Each structure stands twice: as C-alpha cells, then as structure tokens.
Short mmCIF file of C-alpha atoms in Angstrom, two decimals:
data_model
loop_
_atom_site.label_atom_id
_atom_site.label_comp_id
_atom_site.label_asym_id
_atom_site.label_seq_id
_atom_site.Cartn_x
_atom_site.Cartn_y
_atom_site.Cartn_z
CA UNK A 12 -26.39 34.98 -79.63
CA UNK A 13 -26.24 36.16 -76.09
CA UNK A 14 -29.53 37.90 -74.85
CA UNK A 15 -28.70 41.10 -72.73
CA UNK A 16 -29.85 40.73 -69.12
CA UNK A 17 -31.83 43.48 -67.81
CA UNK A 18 -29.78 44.79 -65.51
CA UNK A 19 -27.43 44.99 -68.00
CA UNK A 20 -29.58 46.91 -70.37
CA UNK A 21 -30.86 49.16 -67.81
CA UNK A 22 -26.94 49.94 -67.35
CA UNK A 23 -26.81 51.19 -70.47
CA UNK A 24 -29.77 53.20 -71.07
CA UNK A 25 -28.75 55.08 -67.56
CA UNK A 26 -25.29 55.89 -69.02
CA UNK A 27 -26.54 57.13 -72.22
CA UNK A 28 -26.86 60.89 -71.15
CA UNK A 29 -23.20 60.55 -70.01
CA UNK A 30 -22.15 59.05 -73.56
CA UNK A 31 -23.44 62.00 -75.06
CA UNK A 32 -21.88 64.17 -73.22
CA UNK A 33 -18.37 62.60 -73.57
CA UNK A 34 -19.04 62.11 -77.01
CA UNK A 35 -19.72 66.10 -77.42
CA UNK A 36 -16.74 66.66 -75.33
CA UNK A 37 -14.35 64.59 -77.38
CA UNK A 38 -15.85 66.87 -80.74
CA UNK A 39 -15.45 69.89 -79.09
CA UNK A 40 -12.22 68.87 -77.90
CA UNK A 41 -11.20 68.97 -81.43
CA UNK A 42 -13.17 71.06 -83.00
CA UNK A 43 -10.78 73.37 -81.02
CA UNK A 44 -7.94 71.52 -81.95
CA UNK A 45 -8.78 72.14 -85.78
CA UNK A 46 -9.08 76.26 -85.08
CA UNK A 47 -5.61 76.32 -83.30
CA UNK A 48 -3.96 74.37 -86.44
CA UNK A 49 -5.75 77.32 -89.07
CA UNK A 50 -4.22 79.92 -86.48
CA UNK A 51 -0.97 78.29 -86.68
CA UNK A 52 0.36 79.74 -89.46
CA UNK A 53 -0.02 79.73 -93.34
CA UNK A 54 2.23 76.64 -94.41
CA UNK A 55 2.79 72.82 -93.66
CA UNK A 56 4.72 70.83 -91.47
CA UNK A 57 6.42 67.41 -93.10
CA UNK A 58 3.43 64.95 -92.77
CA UNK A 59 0.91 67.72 -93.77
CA UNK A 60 3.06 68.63 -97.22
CA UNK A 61 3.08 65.10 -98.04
CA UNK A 62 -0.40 64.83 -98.01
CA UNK A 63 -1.14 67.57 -99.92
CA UNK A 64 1.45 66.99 -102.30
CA UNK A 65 0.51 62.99 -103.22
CA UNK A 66 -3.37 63.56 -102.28
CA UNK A 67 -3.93 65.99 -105.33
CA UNK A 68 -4.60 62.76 -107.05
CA UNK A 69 -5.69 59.17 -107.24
CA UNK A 70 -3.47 56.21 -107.39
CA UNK A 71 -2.50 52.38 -105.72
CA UNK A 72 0.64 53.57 -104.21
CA UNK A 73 2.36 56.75 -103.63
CA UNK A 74 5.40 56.58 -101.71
CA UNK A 75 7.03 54.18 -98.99
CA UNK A 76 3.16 54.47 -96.91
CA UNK A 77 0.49 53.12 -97.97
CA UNK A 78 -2.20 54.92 -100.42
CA UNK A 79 -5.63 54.82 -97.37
CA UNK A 80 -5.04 58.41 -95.95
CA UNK A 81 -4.03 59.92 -99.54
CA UNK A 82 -7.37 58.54 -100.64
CA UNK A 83 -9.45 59.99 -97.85
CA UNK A 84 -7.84 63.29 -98.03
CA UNK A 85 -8.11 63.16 -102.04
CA UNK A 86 -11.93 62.85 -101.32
CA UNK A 87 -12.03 65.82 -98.76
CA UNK A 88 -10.27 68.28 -101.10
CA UNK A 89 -12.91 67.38 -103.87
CA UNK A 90 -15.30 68.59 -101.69
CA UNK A 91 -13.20 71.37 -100.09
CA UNK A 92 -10.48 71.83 -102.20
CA UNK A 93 -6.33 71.69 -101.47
CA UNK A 94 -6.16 73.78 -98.10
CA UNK A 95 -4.99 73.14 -94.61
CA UNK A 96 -8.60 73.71 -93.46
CA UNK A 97 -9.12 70.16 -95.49
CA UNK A 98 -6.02 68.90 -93.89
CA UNK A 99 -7.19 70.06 -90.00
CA UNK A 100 -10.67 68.90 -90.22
CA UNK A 101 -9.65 65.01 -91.73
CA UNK A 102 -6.94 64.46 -89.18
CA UNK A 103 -9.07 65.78 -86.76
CA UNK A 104 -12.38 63.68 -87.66
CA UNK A 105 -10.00 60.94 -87.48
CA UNK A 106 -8.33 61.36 -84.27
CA UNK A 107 -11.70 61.57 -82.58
CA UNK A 108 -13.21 58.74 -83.72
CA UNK A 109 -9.93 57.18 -82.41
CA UNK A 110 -10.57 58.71 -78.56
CA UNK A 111 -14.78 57.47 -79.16
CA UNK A 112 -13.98 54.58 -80.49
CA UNK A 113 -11.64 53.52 -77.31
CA UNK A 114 -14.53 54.80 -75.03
CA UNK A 115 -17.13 52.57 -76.69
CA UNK A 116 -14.34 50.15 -76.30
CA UNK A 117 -14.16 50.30 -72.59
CA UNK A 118 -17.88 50.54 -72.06
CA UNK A 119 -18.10 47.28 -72.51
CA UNK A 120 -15.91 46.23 -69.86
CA UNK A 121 -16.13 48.58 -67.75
CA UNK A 122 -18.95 51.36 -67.95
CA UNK A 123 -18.46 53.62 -65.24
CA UNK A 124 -15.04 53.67 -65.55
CA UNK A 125 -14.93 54.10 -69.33
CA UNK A 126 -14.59 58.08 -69.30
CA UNK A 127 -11.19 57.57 -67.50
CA UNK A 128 -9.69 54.70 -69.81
CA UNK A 129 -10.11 56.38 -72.85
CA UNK A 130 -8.68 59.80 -71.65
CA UNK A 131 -5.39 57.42 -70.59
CA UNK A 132 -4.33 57.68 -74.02
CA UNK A 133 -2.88 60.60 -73.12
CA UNK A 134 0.18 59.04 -71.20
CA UNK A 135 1.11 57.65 -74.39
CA UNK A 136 3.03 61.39 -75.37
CA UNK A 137 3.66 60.09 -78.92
CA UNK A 138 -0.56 59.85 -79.39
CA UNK A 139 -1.43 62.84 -77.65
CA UNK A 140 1.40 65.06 -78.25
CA UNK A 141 3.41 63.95 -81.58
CA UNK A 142 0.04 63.15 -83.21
CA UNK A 143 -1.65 66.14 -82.47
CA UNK A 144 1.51 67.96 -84.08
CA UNK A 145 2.52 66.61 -86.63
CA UNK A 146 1.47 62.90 -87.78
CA UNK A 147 -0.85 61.66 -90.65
CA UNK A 148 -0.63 57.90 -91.69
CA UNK A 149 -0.41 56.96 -88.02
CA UNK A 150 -3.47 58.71 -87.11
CA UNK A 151 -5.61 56.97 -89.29
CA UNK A 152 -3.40 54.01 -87.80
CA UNK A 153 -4.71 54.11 -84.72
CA UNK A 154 -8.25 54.35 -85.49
CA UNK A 155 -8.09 51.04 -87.34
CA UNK A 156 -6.23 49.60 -84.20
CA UNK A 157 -9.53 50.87 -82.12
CA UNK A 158 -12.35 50.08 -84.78
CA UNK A 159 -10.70 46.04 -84.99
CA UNK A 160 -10.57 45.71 -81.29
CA UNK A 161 -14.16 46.74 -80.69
CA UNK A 162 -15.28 44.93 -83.62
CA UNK A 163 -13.49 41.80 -82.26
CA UNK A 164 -14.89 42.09 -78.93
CA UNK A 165 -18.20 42.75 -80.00
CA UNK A 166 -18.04 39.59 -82.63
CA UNK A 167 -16.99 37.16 -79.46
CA UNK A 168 -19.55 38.12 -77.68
CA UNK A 169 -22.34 38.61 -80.06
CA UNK A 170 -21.40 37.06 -83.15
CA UNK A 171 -23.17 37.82 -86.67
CA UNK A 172 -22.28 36.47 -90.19
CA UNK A 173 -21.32 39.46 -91.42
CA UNK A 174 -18.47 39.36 -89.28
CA UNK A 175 -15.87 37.56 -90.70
CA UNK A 176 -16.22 40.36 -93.52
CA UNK A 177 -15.97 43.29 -91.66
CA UNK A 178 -13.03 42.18 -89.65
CA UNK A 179 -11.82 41.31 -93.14
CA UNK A 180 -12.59 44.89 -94.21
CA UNK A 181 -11.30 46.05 -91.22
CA UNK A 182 -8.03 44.26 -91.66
CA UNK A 183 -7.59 44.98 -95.53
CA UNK A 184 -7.75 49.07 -94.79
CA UNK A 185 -5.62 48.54 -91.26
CA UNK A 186 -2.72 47.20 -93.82
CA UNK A 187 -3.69 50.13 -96.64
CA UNK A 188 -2.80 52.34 -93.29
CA UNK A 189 0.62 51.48 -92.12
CA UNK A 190 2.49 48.11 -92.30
CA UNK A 191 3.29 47.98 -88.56
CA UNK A 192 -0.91 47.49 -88.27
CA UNK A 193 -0.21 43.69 -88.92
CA UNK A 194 1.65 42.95 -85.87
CA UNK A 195 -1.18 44.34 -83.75
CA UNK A 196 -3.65 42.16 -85.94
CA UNK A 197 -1.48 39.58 -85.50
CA UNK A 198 -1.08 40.12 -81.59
CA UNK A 199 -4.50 40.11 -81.58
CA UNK A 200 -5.62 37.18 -83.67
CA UNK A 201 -3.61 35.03 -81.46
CA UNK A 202 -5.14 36.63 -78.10
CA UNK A 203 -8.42 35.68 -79.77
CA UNK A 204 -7.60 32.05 -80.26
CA UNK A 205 -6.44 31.88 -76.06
CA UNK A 206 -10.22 32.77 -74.80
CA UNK A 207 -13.07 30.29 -74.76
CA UNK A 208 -15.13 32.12 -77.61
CA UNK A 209 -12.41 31.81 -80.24
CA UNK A 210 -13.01 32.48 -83.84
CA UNK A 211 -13.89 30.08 -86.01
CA UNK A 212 -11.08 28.56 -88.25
CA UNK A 213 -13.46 29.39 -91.69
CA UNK A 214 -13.86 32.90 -90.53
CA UNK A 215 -10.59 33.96 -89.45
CA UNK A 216 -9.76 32.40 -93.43
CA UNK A 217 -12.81 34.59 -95.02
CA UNK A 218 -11.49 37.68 -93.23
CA UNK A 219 -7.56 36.95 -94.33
CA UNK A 220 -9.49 36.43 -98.13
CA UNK A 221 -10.92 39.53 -98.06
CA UNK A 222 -8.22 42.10 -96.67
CA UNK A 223 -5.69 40.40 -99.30
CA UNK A 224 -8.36 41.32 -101.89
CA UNK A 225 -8.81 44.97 -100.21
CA UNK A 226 -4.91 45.08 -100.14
CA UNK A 227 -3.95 43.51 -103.51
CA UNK A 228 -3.78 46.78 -105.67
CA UNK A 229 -0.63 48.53 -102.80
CA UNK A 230 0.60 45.17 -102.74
CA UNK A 231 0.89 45.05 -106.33
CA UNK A 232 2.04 48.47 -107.12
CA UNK A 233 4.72 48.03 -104.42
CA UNK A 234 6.34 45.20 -106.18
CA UNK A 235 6.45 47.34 -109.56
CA UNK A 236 7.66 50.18 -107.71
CA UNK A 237 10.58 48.98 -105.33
CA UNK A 238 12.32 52.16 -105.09
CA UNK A 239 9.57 53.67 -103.93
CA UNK A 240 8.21 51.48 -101.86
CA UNK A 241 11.14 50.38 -99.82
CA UNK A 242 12.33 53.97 -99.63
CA UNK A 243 11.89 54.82 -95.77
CA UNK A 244 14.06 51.26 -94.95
CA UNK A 245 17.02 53.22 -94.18
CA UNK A 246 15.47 54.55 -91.23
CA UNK A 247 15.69 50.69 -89.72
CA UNK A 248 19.24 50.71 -89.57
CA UNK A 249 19.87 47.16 -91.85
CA UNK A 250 23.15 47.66 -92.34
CA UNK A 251 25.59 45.58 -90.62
CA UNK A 252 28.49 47.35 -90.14
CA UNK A 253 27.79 46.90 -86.41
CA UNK A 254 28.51 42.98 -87.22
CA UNK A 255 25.87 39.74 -86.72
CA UNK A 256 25.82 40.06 -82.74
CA UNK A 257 26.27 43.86 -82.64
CA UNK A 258 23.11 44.80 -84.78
CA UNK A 259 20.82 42.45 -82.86
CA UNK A 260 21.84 43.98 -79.52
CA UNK A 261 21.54 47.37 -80.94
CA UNK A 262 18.19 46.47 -81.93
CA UNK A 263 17.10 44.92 -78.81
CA UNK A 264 18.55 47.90 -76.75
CA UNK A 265 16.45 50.64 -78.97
CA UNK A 266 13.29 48.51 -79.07
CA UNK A 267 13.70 48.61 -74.55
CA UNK A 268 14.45 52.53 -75.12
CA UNK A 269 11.52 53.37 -77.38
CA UNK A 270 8.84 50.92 -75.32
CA UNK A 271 10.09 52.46 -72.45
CA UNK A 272 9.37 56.11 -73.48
CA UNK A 273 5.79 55.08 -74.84
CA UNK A 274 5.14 53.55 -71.55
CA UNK A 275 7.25 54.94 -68.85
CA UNK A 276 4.43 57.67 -68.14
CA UNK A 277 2.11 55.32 -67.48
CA UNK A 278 3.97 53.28 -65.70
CA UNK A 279 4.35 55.98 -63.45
CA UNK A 280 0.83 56.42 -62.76
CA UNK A 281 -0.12 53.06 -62.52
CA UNK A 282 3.02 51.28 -60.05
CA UNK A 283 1.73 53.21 -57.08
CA UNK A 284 -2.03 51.98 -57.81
CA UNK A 285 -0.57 48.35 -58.30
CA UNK A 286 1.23 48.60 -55.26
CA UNK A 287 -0.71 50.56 -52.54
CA UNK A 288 -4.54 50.36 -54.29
CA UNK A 289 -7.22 48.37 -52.21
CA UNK A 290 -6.53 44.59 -52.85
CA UNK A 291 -9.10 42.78 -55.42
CA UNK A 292 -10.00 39.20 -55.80
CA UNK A 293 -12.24 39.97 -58.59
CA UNK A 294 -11.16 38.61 -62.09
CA UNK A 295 -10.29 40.98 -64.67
CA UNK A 296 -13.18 41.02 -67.71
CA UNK A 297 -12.71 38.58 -70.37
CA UNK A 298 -12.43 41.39 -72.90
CA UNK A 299 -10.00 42.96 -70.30
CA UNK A 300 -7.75 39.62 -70.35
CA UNK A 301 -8.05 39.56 -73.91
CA UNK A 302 -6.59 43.23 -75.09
CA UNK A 303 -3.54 42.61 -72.45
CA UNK A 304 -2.33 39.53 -74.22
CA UNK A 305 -2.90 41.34 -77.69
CA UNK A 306 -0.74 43.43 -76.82
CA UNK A 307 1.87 41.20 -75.47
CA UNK A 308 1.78 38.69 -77.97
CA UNK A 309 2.02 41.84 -80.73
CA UNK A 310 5.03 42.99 -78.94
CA UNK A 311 6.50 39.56 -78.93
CA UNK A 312 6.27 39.53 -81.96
CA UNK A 313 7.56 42.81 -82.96
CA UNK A 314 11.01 42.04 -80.59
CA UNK A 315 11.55 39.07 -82.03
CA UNK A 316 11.07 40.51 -86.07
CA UNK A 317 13.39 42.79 -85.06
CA UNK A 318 16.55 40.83 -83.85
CA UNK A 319 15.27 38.22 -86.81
CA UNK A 320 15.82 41.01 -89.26
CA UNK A 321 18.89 42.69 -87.70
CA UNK A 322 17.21 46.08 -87.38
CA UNK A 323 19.13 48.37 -85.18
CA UNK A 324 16.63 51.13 -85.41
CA UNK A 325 13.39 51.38 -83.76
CA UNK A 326 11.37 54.40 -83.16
CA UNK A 327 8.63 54.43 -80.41
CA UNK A 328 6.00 55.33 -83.16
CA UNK A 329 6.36 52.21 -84.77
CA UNK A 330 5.01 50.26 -81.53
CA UNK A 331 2.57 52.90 -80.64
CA UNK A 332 0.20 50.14 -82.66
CA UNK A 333 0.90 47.58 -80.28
CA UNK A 334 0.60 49.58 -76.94
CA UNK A 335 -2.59 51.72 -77.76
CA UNK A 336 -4.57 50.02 -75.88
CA UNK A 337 -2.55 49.46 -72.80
CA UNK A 338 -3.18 52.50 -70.28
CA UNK A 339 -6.92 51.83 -70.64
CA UNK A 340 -6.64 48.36 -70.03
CA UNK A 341 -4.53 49.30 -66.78
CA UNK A 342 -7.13 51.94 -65.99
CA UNK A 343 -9.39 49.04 -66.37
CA UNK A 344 -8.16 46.62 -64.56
CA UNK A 345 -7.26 48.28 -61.15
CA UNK A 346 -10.28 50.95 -61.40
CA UNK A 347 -11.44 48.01 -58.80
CA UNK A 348 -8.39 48.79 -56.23
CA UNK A 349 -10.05 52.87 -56.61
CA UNK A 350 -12.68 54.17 -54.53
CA UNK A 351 -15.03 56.64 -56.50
CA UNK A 352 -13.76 59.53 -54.92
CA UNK A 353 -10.63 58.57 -56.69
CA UNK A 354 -11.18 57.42 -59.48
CA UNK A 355 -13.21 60.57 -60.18
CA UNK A 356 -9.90 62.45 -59.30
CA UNK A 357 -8.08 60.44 -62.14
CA UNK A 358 -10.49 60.86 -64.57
CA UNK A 359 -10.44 65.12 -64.04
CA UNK A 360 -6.26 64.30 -64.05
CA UNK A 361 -5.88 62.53 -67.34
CA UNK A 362 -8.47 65.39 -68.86
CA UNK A 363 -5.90 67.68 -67.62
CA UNK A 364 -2.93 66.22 -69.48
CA UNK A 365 -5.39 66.38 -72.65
CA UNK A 366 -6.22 70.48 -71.71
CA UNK A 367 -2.28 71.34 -70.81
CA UNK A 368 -1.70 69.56 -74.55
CA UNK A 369 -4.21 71.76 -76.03
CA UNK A 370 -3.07 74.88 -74.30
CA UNK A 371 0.73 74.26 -75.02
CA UNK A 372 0.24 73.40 -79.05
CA UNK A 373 0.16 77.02 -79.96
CA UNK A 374 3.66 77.50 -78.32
CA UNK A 375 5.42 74.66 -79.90
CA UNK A 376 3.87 75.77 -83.64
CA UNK A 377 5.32 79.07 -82.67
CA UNK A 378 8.76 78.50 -84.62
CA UNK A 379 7.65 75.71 -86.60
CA UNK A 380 7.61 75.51 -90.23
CA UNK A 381 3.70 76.30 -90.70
CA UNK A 382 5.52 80.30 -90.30
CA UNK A 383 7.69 79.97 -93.39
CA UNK A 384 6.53 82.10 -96.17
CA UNK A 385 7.14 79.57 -99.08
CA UNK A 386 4.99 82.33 -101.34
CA UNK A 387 8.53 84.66 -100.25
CA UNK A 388 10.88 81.58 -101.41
CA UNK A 389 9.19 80.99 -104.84
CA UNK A 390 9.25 84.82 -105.62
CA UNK A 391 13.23 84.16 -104.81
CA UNK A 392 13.26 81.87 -107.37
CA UNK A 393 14.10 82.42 -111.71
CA UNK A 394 10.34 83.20 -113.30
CA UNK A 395 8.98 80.87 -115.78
CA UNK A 396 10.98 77.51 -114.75
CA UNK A 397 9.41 74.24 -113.07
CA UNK A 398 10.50 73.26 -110.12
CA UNK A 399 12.22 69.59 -109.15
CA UNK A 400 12.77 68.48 -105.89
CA UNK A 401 12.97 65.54 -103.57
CA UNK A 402 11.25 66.82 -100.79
CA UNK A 403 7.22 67.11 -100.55
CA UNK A 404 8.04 69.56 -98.05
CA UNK A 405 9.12 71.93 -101.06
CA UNK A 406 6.62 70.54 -103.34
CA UNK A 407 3.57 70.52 -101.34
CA UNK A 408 4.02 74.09 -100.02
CA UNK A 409 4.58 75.69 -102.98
CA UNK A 410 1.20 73.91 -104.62
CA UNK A 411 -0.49 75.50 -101.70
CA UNK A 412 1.09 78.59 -102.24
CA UNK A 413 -0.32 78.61 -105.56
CA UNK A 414 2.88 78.91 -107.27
CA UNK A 415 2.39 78.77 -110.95
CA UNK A 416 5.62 76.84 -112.41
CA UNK A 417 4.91 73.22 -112.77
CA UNK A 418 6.39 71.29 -109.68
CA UNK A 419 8.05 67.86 -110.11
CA UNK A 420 8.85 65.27 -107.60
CA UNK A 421 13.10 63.94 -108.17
CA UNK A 422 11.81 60.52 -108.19
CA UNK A 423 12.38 57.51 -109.91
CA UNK A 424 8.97 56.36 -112.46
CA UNK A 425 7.81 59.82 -111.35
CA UNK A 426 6.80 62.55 -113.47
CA UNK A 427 9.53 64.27 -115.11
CA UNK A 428 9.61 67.59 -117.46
CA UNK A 429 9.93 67.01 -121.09
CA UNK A 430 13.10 66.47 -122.89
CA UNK A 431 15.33 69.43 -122.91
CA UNK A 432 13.27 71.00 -120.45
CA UNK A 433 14.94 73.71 -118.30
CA UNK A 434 14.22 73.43 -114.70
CA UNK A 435 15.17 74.51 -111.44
CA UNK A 436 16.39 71.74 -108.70
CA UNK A 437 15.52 72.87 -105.17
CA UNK A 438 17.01 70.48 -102.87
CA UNK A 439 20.10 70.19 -100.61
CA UNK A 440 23.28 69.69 -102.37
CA UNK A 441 24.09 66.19 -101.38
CA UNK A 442 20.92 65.27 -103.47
CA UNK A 443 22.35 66.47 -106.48
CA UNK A 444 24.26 63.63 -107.35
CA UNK A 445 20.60 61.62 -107.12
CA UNK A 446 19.47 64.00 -110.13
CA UNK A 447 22.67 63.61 -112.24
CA UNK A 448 21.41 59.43 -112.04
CA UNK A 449 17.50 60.57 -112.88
CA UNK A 450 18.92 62.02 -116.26
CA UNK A 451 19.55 65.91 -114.85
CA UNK A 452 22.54 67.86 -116.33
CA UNK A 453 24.10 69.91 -113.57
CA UNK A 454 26.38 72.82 -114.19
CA UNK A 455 27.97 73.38 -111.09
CA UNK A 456 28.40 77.06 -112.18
CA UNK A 457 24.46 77.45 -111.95
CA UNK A 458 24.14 76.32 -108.49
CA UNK A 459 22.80 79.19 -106.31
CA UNK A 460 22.08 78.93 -102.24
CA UNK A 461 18.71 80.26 -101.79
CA UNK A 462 17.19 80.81 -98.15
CA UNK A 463 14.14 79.46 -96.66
CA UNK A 464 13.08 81.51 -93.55
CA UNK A 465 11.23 80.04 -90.85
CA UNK A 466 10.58 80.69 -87.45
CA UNK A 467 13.78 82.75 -85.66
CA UNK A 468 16.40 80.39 -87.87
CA UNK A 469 17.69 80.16 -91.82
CA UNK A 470 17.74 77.03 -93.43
CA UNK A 471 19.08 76.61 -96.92
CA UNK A 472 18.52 75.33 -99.61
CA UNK A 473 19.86 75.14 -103.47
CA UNK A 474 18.09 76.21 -106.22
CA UNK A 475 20.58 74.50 -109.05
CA UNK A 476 19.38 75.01 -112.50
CA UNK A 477 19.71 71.67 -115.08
CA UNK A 478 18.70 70.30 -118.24
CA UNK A 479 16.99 67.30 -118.33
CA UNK A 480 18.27 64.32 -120.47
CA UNK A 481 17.61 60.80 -122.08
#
C-alpha cells in the first residue's frame, strides 16, 4: 500500500472546510429540490407511478427494469408510508450522493479543481434536467456508475482485500439497476487492464462471482417471466422491415444523434478551451487517463452491440451510463490550460446552469400530470368495481389517491380478479384486444370514454366494463 506523502496529506486536511461546504451545498441543493416536487402538485408523473405502483411490495422482478430501486423505495414507504414525500426524498438522497460521489471522485485527481468537475454534470441536460423531472431507475443508475469508479480508483491506488468484494457488490446492484450499467462496467474493466496497476486476474473473477450471486434471483425471475421482462424491447426498434443494411445504418445514425445531444453542450464549452486555453505539457492524472478510455471503450462497445443486434433505436438515456463521467474529466484535464481567475468563473457558470434548472422546474411541472385530479377520475368511474389496466400511470395514482376498489395490473402471470369477477378496464382502446387474450369478455356496448383532465388539455381514456374468464 502506498503511504500518503505529506504534502499530500496536508492538501487534504486544508481542503476539508471546503468539502464541507460543497457537501452542505449539494444537500441543500436538494433539499430544495424535494420541496419544489411536494409543491408540484398532488399526483405522479410516469416513472414516479411506477414506483409506487410495483414498490407497495417485495419481489425478484417486477417489470422490464430491474427490482434495486423498487426495493429501496419499498423500504422508505415502510418507514414513511406510500406518498410522494417518500418518492421526493429517495430520488433525491440518491441523486446527491450521485453529484458527492463525482466530487470525491475528482478530488483525487484534481483537488482544487474538483468543485467545478462535479458541477459539469450539468451539461449533460438528460442528468440535470430529465432526471430531475422525471426519471427513477436511471437515477439510482448513475450513482452506481459514480460509487464503481471511485471505488476502482481508490482500489488501484490503495488496494485492500476486501476489494474484489465490494467491486463485486458494487457490480451485482449496478446490474439490479439498469442493464445498460454493464457496458460502463465493461468499458471500465477494460480501461483498468490498460494502466500499470491493473487488477488482478483472481479478483476481477471473485468480483464477477459475487455480482452473479447478487444478480441471480432478477436473472432468474426474468427467464420465468419473458413477457415481462423483455417488455420495453420494442422501444429498440428490432424489427427489420428497414432490411439487413437499412437497420444497421439507422442504428448507427440514432446512436451519432443521441451521443451528440448528451454531449454537444459540452462540447461547446470545452472546443474553445481546447483550442485557445494556455498550452500544457503536463500529463493528464493516471486516474484522469483512466475514466477517458472507460468511457471510450464503453461506447465502443455500445456502437458496435448495436449494429451487431440491428437496433435502429437508441435514446440518449441509454448512453448517459457511458458518458457520465466525461465533462468532469474534460474539466479535469484542461483546468491546467485555466488561470484561477477563470476557472473560478467556470465553476460560478456551471452552478448557474444547476440554479436556472432549479428555478425553471416549477414552470415545466406547471401542466404536467402531477395536476391531474385522479381522486376526480375515480369518482367518474361505476362504484363498487376493481379496476384493470395496463398502465401504472392509472394504477399507481389511483392507490395514492386512496381509491378503494381493488386495482389490477392487465398483465400476463399478474394478479387477476377472481373468476366471474366484474371489473372495469381503464385503458386506451387499442389495448383492448390485449385483455380479450388475458381471458377478459368485452361487450363493446359497455365501452364508455371517460376523461382524464390534466394541465390546460383532455386526454381520454376508456373505462370498458368485462367479465373475466378461464
């Protein structure tokens, strides 16, 4: 083990006032955050009713995501209870320890600097916009993304034995968080093996052991459950109506399209630094080389699964994995071309884009769905029947509206009402035809538009009433 030189240490104890004070920043930050989502209005936005909906109770797979964030929020409403206020303070905590995690990250490299590089996330719009808005799964995504860098870094540098089983650990809940976590692990395993202080060949094996253990019960349940585990796969676009060459070019022309609106922000803040910053002969940090090819090789990987696959469709959330770590490295590696009066200046301008975030979130909730009154819509509704429906939208709003009709999700090895049970199907109309396979009678005579009033537009919905069969 490496012994810390003092002028080293004394680095650190002289930026430990600082720490705290970013750290209570960062808290604050969203400690805010959480009070403008319980002013936002009384009801849930997609991801949110989801949550709510499959977190209510325990079990090794859900839906097409994996089971990690259902767990955690399972735990926080048994100690809160089903509420947004549960909702808003989990994604919060977790987004936080996301932003503190990158500037522990980038204290290592780069101390002085660090404050800067971790506020860069916010030229990535999908993190600090769409995830303040409206994500779940991919904010606890992230955080494993930030937690296995710095635990990678630190296990280079400093190794332990322990640490081929928290990286294991590490990995095991990354993959219980979203699938797309193993081409950044996979990115980043390979970076590892291109530096000097490689992982051993035993360890990287006793960490692969252990997150296949720490996987193994999703893994499992998705195999019994391929309907619902391979639902979202439409949204990839397999289909090959576009022909052999067609779908891979469509594929490689969305993957350009969505890296290039994850990045082209940054991009635009860093080309002019590149190009007209003080010249540097210094060499970057080892960690600094390190987290660059991560995310290269992870993106090399991730173009060339998808013209292997013939996926057509590629959204810029999916790669968000893969680039998270990117604007801090830049920040990082030209803060050298930056005199301090600068570099000061870009710190107080990426806190700005975090501020102007904060200060516009209010506005875009305005006609959002957190305004419907879903407590209205089930009052619409026949008394006294249970409710079906595809959508956790539906479902999870009306359990927090406390609506008292059992509620049902229109899925295959679901839970279903008894036999001969009257219900009511609220869903669009094409799904109908999806319920008349589950075993649902439907009279077309009985189907009723019913309205769902949010924000300044209508949008409908069927309430079709069925009898269930066997």
């Amino acid at each position: 083990m490496n012994k810390m030189t003092p002028a080293i240490l004394r680095s650190q104890i002289s930026a430990l006032p600082e720490t705290w004070v970013w750290t209570g920043a960062v808290i604050a930050y969203f400690a805010v955050q959480t009070a403008l989502r319980l002013a936002a209005g009384p009801s849930l936005e997609f991801d949110e009713a989801e949550a709510l909906w499959f977190a209510r109770s325990l079990a090794p797979g859900y839906n097409a995501q994996p089971p990690l964030y259902f767990w955690l929020q399972h735990g926080v409403f048994a100690l809160f209870g089903p509420s947004i206020a549960a909702l808003s303070v989990l994604k919060s905590t977790l987004f936080a320890a996301t932003v503190l995690a990158v500037l522990a990250l980038c204290r290592r490299i780069a101390p002085g600097i660090a404050p800067a590089a971790a506020l860069s996330l916010g030229l990535l719009p999908e993190f600090v916009w769409d995830m303040q808005r409206d994500r779940t799964h991919t904010v606890l995504l992230v955080l494993m993304v930030a937690l296995t860098a710095l635990h990678l870094l630190r296990s280079l540098s400093a190794p332990r034995r322990s640490d081929a089983l928290v990286l294991g650990l590490l990995v095991g809940l990354g993959i219980l968080s979203k699938p797309n976590y193993l081409l950044f692990i996979l990115g980043l395993v390979i970076a590892a093996r291109t530096v000097s202080r490689r992982p051993r060949n035993l360890s990287l094996v006793v960490s692969a052991a252990v997150a296949a253990l720490i996987a193994s019960p999703w893994v499992f349940w998705a195999q019994l459950h391929p309907d619902l585990a391979g639902a979202s796969l439409g949204k990839f676009g397999l289909s090959t109506h576009l022909g052999l060459i067609g779908q891979r070019l469509a594929g490689a022309g969305n993957f350009a399209r969505s890296l290039t609106v994850l990045l082209l922000l940054a991009g635009l803040v860093f080309a002019p630094i590149a190009f007209l910053g003080r010249k540097s002969t210094a060499q970057a940090h080892p960690d600094l080389r390190l987290l660059i090819r991560a995310s290269l090789a992870g993106l090399a990987i991730a173009f060339a699964a998808t013209l292997a696959s013939g996926i057509s469709q590629v959204q810029s959330r999916w790669l968000l994995p893969l680039v998270l770590l990117v604007p801090p490295a830049a920040t990082l590696l030209f803060a050298q071309r930056l005199s301090p009066a600068f570099a000061n200046r870009l710190t107080a301008a990426f806190a700005g884009i975090w501020i102007v975030v904060l200060v516009a979130l209010p506005f875009a909730n305005a006609s959002a769905l957190r305004h419907a009154d879903f407590a209205a819509f089930d009052a619409q509704l026949p008394s006294g029947l249970p409710v079906v429906s595809p959508e956790t939208l539906i479902l999870g709003n009306l359990a927090l509206a406390g609506s008292g009709r059992g509620l049902y999700s229109l899925t295959r090895g679901g839970d279903q009402p008894a036999a001969g049970t009257q219900v009511l199907l609220v869903t669009l109309r094409s799904d109908l035809a999806r319920a008349a396979k589950l075993g649902y009678e439907i009279d077309a005579d009985s189907v009723t538009p019913m309205l769902l009033v949010y924000g300044t537009g209508q949008r409908p919905y069927v309430a079709a009433r069925a009898v269930k069969r066997f």
